[in-house]
Amino acid sequence: MEEEDRRWFVGIDWASETHHVRISDGRGRKAGERIFAHGGEGLADMAGWLVAVTGVEPDGIDVAIEVPHGPVVESLLERGFRVHAINPKQLDRFRDRFSPAGAKDDSRDAEVLADALRTDRRCFRRLAPLDPVLVELREWSRMAEELRAERNRLGNRVREQLWRYYPQLLDLADDVAAGWFLDLWALLPTPEKARRVREETVARLLKRHRIRRFSAGGVLERLRRPAILVAPGTTEAAVAHVQALAKRLDLVNRQIAEAETRLDRLTERMAQVGSGWEPGEPGQDGAQQDGAQRDVTILRSLPGVGRVVLATLLAEAWEALQRRDYHALRCLCGVAPVTKRSGKSRIVQRRQAAHQRLANAVYHWSRVAVQHDPRSRAKYAALRKRGHGHARALRSVGDRLIAVACAMLETGTTFNPDIAGERASALT
């Protein structure tokens, strides 16, 4: 009991403007409660107050919070506090201990966080300061995804305008946001311009962009097909709209290229950081420590892993990869099914509570692996033959690939298609 009394547990219900903080001792008794404003001064005051009330150093205080990232978490980690994160859905279940009726307020949430950490620490995830390279990689990876989504939105708007007055141009490319396509449109923005341009002018544009699947004559033949008859002013309005969209797409395309370059550089820097293991740790030998680039090299050797998938795995699942935690990874990526069993009833459903970026990455990882890896292709074909849908079969392929990746990381070896199946079977 004396040892429990010396333990301190803090619950923080964070918000955009203020943070509600409660301190409990080892028996759950309230030791203090305050509200701090968000900002440098407020977070510094909160850290000082926690140390003053408890009378111990920051590494002797356990802090519970809902989010695993953000300025509050980073501020506490930098000051040496032991910070633990929990999923908001789990916290909602813990809240029922204090209010079966569903009452909720900031003070109660801070109390629930502190008490749940005291009694059920296994449900929380201990956080550690992130490597600066990982922070950059995560941000650029998310920026690249946002830019690609913006590119798709703008491309759809361009397609809509061209369909409105110039549909023959759409026959030349599926990707209307590509740089060469936008330059071609700028050269021939209307069917009338296409009828008057010289073939040599179009040939120079195609050569500049290294487009070999079309000849200048073939392009002009398509663009000079009978045009749609539109109301007066429609063509001028559509051209103005596409012109505005093209300027934005040009910027987005350049930003995507920059993001991809940054991802490559940061991935190489992550490789130089290594796996994070120290010599002498269980499961490691001196030979494995010599390869500082081992983890990134191993993941990169897997079939279906490209720049985007690799960056997403490193950025969003770094902690689970460091632990070689197959079960955590398959849950984060959404490939682990959810089983609901009661009496004679047994229902297996798709996992919805997953990290969406990781789920998308594993989907494309599996899709490409099916095209290039014989074992993945055979597993996919067998699942489809059993009646599984496309996405369901790809999730199973992704589950196997995650198992193979964890086994490879544990043994420190790159992908070998001949023994990958044996490793996955041993792990699962």
Tab-separated table of C-alpha atoms in Angstrom, residues 298-299 301-306 309-310 313 321 329 333 358-373 376 394 397-406 408 415:
chain	number	residue	atom	x	y	z
A	298	ILE	CA	13.954	-5.154	-45.461
A	299	LEU	CA	10.636	-3.375	-45.930
A	301	SER	CA	12.550	-5.569	-50.502
A	302	LEU	CA	8.970	-6.771	-50.021
A	303	PRO	CA	6.895	-7.195	-53.197
A	304	GLY	CA	4.430	-4.371	-53.719
A	305	VAL	CA	6.226	-1.861	-51.462
A	306	GLY	CA	6.999	1.385	-53.255
A	309	VAL	CA	3.612	2.475	-49.098
A	310	LEU	CA	7.064	2.480	-47.488
A	313	LEU	CA	4.363	2.290	-43.012
A	321	LEU	CA	7.352	-2.044	-36.538
A	329	LEU	CA	0.039	-4.041	-37.134
A	333	CYS	CA	-4.036	-1.771	-40.966
A	358	LEU	CA	-2.409	2.384	-43.188
A	359	ALA	CA	-5.486	0.563	-44.465
A	360	ASN	CA	-5.161	2.312	-47.844
A	361	ALA	CA	-1.435	1.625	-47.967
A	362	VAL	CA	-1.882	-2.102	-47.276
A	363	TYR	CA	-4.653	-2.282	-49.875
A	364	HIS	CA	-2.328	-0.947	-52.598
A	365	TRP	CA	0.598	-2.971	-51.224
A	366	SER	CA	-1.469	-6.145	-51.619
A	367	ARG	CA	-2.828	-5.121	-55.013
A	368	VAL	CA	0.658	-4.634	-56.461
A	369	ALA	CA	2.017	-7.746	-54.730
A	370	VAL	CA	-0.677	-9.851	-56.394
A	371	GLN	CA	0.628	-8.648	-59.753
A	372	HIS	CA	4.303	-9.391	-59.064
A	373	ASP	CA	4.546	-12.061	-56.332
A	376	SER	CA	0.425	-13.552	-53.228
A	394	LEU	CA	-6.666	-8.362	-50.784
A	397	VAL	CA	-3.076	-11.105	-48.838
A	398	GLY	CA	-2.121	-8.010	-46.852
A	399	ASP	CA	-2.402	-9.967	-43.599
A	400	ARG	CA	0.070	-12.517	-44.928
A	401	LEU	CA	2.459	-9.803	-46.135
A	402	ILE	CA	2.422	-8.137	-42.716
A	403	ALA	CA	3.232	-11.489	-41.103
A	404	VAL	CA	6.102	-11.999	-43.549
A	405	ALA	CA	7.399	-8.473	-42.887
A	406	CYS	CA	7.417	-8.997	-39.103
A	408	MET	CA	11.795	-10.752	-41.739
A	415	PHE	CA	12.569	-10.893	-48.710
